[in-house]
Coordinates of C-alpha atoms and ligand atoms in Angstrom, one line a residue:
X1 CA 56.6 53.8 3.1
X2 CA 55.9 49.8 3.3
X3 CA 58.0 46.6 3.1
X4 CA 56.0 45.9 -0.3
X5 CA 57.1 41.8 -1.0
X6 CA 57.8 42.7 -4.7
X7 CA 58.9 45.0 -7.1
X8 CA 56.0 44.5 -8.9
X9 CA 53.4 44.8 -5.9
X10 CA 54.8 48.1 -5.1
X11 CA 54.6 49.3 -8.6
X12 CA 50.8 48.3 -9.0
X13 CA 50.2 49.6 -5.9
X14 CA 52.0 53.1 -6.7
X15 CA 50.0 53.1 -10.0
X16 CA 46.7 52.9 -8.0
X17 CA 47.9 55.5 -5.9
X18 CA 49.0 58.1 -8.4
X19 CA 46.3 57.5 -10.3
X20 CA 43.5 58.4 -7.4
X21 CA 45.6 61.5 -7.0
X22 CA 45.2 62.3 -10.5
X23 CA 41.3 61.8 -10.1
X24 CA 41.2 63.1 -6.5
X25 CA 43.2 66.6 -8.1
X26 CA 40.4 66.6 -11.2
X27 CA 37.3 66.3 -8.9
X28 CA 39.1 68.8 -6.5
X29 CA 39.1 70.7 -8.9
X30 CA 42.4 72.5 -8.2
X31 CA 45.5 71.6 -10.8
X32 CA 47.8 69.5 -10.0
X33 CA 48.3 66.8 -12.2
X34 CA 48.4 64.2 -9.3
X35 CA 51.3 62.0 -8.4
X36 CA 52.4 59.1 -5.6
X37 CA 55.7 58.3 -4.5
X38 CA 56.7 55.3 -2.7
X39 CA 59.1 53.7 -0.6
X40 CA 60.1 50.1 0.0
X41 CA 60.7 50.0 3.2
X42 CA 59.5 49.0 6.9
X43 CA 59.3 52.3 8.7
X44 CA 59.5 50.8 12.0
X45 CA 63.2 49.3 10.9
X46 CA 64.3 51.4 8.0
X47 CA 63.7 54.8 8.2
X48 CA 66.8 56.9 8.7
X49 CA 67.6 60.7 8.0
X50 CA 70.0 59.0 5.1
X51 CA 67.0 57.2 3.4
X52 CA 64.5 60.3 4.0
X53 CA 67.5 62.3 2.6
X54 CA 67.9 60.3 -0.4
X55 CA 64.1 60.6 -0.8
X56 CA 64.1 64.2 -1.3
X57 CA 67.2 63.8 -3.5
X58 CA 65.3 61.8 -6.5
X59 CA 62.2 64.7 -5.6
X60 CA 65.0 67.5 -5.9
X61 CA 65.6 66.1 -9.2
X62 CA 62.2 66.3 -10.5
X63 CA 62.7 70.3 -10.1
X64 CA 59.4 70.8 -8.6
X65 CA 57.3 68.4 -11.3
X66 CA 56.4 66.5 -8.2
X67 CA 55.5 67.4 -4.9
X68 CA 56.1 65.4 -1.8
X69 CA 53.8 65.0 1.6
X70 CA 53.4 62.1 4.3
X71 CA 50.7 59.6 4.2
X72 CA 51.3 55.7 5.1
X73 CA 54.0 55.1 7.0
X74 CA 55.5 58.7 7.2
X75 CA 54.4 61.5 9.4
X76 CA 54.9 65.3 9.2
X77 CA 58.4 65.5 10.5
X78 CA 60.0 62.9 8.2
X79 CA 58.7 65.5 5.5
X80 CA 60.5 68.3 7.5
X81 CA 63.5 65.9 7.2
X82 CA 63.0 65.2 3.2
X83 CA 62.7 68.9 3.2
X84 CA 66.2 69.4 4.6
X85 CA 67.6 68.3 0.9
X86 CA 64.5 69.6 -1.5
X87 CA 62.1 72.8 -1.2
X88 CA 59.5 70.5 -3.6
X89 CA 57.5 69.2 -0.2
X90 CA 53.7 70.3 0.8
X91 CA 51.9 69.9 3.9
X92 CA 54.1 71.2 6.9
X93 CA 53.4 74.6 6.9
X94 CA 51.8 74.4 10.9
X95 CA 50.8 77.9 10.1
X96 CA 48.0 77.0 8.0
X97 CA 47.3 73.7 10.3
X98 CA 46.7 70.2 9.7
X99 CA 45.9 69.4 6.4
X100 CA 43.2 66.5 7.7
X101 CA 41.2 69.1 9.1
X102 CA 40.4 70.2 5.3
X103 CA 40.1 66.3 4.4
X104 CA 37.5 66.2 7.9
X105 CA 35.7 69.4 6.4
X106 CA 35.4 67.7 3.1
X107 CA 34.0 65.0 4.3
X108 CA 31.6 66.3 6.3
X109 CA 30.3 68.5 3.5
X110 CA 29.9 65.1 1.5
X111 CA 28.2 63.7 4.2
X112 CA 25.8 66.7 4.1
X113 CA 25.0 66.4 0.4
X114 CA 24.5 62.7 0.7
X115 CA 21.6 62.9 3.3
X116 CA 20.1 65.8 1.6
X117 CA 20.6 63.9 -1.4
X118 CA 18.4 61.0 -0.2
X119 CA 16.5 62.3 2.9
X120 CA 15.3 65.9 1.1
X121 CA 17.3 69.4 1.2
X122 CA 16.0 70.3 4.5
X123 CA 17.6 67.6 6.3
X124 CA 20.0 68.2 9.2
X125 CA 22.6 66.4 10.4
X126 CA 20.3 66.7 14.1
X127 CA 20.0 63.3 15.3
X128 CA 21.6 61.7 11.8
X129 CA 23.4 58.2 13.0
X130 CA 26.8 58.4 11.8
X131 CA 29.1 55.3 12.4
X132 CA 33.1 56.0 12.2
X133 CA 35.3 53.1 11.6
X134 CA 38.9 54.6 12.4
X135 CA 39.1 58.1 14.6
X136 CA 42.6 58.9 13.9
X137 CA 43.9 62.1 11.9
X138 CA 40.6 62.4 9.9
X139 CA 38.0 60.1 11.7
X140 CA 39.0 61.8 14.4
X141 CA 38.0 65.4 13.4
X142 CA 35.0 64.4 11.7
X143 CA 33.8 63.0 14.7
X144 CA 34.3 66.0 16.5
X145 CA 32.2 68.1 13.6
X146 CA 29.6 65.9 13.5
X147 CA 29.0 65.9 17.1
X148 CA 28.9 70.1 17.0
X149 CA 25.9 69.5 14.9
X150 CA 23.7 67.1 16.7
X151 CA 24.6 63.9 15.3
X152 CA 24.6 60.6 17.2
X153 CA 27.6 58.6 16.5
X154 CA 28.8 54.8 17.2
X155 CA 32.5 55.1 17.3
X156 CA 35.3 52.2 16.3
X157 CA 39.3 52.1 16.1
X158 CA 41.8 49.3 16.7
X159 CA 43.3 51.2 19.4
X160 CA 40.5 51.0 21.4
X161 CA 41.9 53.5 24.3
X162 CA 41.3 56.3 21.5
X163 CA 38.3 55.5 20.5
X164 CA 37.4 54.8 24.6
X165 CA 38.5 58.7 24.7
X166 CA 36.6 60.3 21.8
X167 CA 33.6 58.2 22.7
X168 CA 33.4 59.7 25.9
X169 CA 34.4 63.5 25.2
X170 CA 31.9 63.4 22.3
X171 CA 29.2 60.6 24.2
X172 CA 29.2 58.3 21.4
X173 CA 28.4 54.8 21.5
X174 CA 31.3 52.2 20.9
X175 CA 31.4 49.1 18.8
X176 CA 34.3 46.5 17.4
X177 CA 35.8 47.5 14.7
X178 CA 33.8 44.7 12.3
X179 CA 31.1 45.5 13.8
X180 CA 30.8 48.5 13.3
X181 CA 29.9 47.4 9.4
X182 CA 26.8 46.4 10.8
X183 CA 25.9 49.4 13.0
X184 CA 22.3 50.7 12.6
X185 CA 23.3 54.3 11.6
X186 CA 22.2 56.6 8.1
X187 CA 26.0 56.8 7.5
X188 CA 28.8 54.2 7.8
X189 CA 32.0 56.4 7.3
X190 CA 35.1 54.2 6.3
X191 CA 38.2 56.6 7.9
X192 CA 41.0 53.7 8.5
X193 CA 41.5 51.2 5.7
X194 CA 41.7 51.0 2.5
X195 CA 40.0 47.5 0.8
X196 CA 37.0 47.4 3.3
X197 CA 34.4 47.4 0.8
X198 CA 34.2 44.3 -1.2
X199 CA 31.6 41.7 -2.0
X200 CA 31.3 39.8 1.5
X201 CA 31.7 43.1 3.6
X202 CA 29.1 45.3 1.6
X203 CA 26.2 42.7 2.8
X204 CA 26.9 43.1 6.5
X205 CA 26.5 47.3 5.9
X206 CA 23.1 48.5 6.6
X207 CA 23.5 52.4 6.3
X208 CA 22.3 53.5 3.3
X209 CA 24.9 56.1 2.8
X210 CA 29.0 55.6 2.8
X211 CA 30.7 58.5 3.2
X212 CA 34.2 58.0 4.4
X213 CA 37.6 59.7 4.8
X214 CA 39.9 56.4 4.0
X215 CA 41.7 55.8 -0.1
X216 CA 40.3 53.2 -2.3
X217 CA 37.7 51.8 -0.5
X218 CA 36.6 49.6 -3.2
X219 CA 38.2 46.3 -3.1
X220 CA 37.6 46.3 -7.1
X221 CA 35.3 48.9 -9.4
X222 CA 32.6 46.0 -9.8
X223 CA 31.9 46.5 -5.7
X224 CA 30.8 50.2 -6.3
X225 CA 28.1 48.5 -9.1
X226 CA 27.1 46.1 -6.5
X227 CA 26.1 48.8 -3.9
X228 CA 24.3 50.9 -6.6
X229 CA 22.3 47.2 -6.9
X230 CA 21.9 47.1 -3.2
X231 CA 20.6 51.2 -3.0
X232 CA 23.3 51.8 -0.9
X233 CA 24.7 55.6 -2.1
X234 CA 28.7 55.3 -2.0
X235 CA 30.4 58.5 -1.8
X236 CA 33.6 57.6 -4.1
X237 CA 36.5 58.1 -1.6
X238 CA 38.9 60.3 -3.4
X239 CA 36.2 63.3 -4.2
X240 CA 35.2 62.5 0.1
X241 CA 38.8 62.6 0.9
X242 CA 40.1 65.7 -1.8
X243 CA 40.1 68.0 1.1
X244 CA 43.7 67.2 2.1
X245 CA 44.7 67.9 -1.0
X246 CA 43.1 71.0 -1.6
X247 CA 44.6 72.5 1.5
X248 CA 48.0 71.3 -0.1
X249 CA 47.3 73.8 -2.6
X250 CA 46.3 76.7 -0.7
X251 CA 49.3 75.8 1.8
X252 CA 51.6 76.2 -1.8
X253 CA 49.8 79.4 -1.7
X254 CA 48.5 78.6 -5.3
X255 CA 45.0 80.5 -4.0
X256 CA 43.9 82.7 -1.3
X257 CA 43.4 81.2 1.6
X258 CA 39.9 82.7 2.0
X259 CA 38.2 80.9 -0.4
X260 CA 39.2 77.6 1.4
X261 CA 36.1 76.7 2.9
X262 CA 34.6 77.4 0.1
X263 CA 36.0 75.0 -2.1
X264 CA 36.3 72.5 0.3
X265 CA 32.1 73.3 0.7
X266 CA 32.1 73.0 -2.9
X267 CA 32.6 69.3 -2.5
X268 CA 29.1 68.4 -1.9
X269 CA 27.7 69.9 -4.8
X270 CA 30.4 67.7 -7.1
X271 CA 29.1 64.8 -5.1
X272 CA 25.6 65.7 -5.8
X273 CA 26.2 66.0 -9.4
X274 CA 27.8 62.4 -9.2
X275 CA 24.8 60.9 -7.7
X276 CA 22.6 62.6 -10.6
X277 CA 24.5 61.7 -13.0
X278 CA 24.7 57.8 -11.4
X279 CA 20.4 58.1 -11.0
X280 CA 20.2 59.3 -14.6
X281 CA 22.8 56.9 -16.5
X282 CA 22.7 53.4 -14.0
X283 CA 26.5 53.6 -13.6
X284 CA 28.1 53.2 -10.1
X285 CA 28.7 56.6 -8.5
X286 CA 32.5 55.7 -8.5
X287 CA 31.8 54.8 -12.3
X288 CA 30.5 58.1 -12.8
X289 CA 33.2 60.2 -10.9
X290 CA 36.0 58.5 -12.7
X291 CA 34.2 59.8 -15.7
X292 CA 34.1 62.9 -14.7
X293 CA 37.5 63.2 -13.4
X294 CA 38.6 62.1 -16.9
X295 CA 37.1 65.1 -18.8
X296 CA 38.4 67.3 -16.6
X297 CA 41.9 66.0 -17.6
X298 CA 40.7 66.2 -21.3
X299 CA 39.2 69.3 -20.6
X300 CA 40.8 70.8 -17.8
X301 CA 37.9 72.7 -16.2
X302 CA 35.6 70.7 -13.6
X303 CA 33.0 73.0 -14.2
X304 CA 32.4 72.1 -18.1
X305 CA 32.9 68.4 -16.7
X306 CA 29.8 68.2 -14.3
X307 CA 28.0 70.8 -16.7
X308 CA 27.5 68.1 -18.8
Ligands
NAD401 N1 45.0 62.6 6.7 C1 44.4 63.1 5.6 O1 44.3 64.3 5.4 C2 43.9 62.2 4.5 C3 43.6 62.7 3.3 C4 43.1 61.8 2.3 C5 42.9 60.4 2.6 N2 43.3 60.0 3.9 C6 43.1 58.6 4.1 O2 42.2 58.4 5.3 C7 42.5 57.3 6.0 C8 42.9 57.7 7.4 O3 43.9 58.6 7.5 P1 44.4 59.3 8.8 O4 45.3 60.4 8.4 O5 43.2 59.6 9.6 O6 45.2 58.1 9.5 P2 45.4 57.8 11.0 O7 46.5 56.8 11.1 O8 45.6 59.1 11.8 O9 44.0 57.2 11.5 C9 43.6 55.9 11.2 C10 42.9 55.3 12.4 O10 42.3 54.1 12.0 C11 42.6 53.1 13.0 N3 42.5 51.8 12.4 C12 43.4 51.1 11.7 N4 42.9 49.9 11.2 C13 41.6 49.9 11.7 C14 40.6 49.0 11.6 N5 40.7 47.8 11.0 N6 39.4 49.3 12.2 C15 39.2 50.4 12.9 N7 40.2 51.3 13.0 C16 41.4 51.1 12.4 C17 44.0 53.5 13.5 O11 44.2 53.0 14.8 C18 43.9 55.0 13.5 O12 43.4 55.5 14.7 C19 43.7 56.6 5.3 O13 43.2 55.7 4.3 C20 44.3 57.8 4.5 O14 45.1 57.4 3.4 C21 43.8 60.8 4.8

C-alpha cells in the first residue's frame, strides 16, 4: 500500500513486483506462479477496515488464483482484517511463526554459500564481518543468527534507537546508515530498501560479497554487470529473500513442515550454482538467475534448470 503519483507508476511498479515473485517462486523452487497486488493509498491516512475489506473482495473474486500477504505498507493484522471477507490470504498463521524468520534463514544460508564460494568450503562464518543496513523484521533476525555463529557485525537503521538496541544485545559496532556502504566487512547485507545498488552507490561498497534480505536491489539489470566488472559477488535478492515465501507455502500446508529447513538450506546450493554458472558464462549473477528462473517456468522443475 503506497500513495503511488500515477496510475501508470503504480502499474510499472506492480509489474516489477509480480514479476520478482514469479522469479523469487521459480528459484524457490516451490509452485506458485507468483503474483503482487497493490494498493494506492497512504496507509498512514487511508487504511480503513472498508478499504482492507474491499481488498479481499477483488482477492475473493479470484477464487483462490491469487493469494494475499502484507509487505509495504500493511502489517499482519490488516491481513487478518482482509481475511474477514476472503479465506485466499497466507502468512498469519502465528502457529507456524513469522514468516521473516524463514526469509532471515534464507539469507543466512546464502550468506554461507557466498563465503564458501569465494573464501573455500571450509570457511566459517567465525569472525566473518557482516554489515546490516536495516535491522527490522529480517535484518533484524539475521543479525541475531549471525551473531550465534561468531560473526562480527557493524549495524545500521534509520531508527537509530533499534539499531542502538541490537547493537548492544548482540555487541555490534554501529554506523550511519550511508555509511554503512562503505564499512570494511566480507559482507554488506542490503535488509531495508529497495534501489540501493546503482552506479554511484556500488563504488562506495567495499565488501566483496552482497548478500541481503531487501527486493530489487538493483537500481537497473546493467548495475548487477557492473559489480560482476568490479569482482564484487551479488547475491540476486529475490533467490536471498525466497525464504518468506517458502514458508508461505508450508504455512498453506502445501508440504510438510519438516522439510522446511531444508529447503530453505537448499538455497545456498541454488546460489552456488548461480555464481558457477555467472564464472563460467560472464553474465551478471542476477543475469544468470533470471535465466534460470525462466526455465523453470518453461520447464517447471528447478532441478533440470540448474542441471543444466
Ligand atoms: N519480511 C520478510 O519476510 C521479507 C521477505 C522478502 C523480502 N523482504 C524485503 O526485505 C526488506 C526488509 O523487510 P522487513 O520485513 O525486514 O521490513 P522492516 O520494516 O521490518 O525493516 C526494515 C528496517 O529498515 C529500516 N530502514 C528503512 N530505511 C532505511 C535506510 N535508508 N537505512 C537503514 N535502515 C533503513 C527501517 O527503520 C526498518 O527497521 C524489504 O525490502 C522487504 O520487501 C522481506
Amino acid at each position: 500500500m503506497r500513495p503511488y503519483k500515477t496510475t501508470s507508476a503504480a502499474l510499472s511498479d506492480v509489474l516489477r513486483l509480480s514479476q520478482s515473485m514469479t522469479y523469487k517462486c521459480a528459484v524457490g523452487g516451490i509452485p506458485f506462479g507468483g503474483g503482487k497486488a497493490i494498493v494506492v493509498a497512504d496507509p498512514a491516512r487511508d487504511k480503513t477496515t472498508e478499504l482492507l475489506h474491499a481488498f479481499g473482495d477483488a482477492v475473493e473474486s479470484l477464487n483462490g488464483r491469487y493469494i494475499t500477504s502484507f509487505d509495504m505498507g500493511t502489517t499482519m493484522d490488516d491481513v487478518r482484517t482482509i481475511g474477514e471477507v476472503t479465506a485466499h490470504v497466507g502468512g498469519i498463521d502465528a502457529a507456524s511463526g513469522n514468516a521473516s524468520a524463514s526469509t532471515a534463514q534464507g539469507l543466512l544460508a546464502c550468506i554461507k554459500a557466498s563465503i564458501r564460494y569465494l573464501q573455500g568450503a571450509g570457511k566459517s562464518l567465525h569472525g566473518t564481518r557482516v554489515a546490516i543496513q536495516g535491522v527490522g523484521n529480517v535484518g533484524g533476525r539475521l543479525a541475531r543468527l549471525l551473531a550465534a555463529q561468531g560473526a562480527r557485525l557493524v549495524l545500521a537503521d534509520v531508527d537509530r534507537q533499534l539499531a542502538g538496541r541490537m547493537a548492544e544485545e548482540l555487541g555490534a559496532e554501529l554506523a550511519g546508515s550511508e555509511e554503512i556502504l562503505a564499512a570494511d566487512v566480507d559482507v554488506f547485507s542490503p535488509c531495508a530498501l529497495g534501489g540501493i545498488l546503482d552506479e554511484t552507490s556500488i563504488t562506495r561498497i567495499r565488501a566483496p560479497i552482497i548478500a541481503g534480505g531487501a527486493n530489487n536491489q538493483l537500481a537497473s539489470p546493467s548495475v548487477g554487470k557492473k559489480l560482476k566488472d568490479r569482482g564484487v559477488l551479488y547475491a540476486p535478492d529475490y533467490l536471498a529473500n525466497a525464504g518468506g515465501i517458502i514458508d508461505l507455502h508450508y504455512q498453506l500446508n502445501r508440504a510438510p513442515r519438516e522439510n522446511l529447513q531444508a529447503h530453505l538450506h537448499g538455497l545456498g546450493d541454488i546460489l552456488r550454482r548461480v555464481y558457477e554458472r555467472s564464472d563460467e558464462t560472464g553474465l551478471s549473477t542476477n543475469a544468470v538467475a533470471d535465466e534460470i528462473a525462466e526455465e523453470v517456468v518453461r520447464r517447471g522443475s528447478i532441478d533440470s534448470a540448474i542441471a543444466s
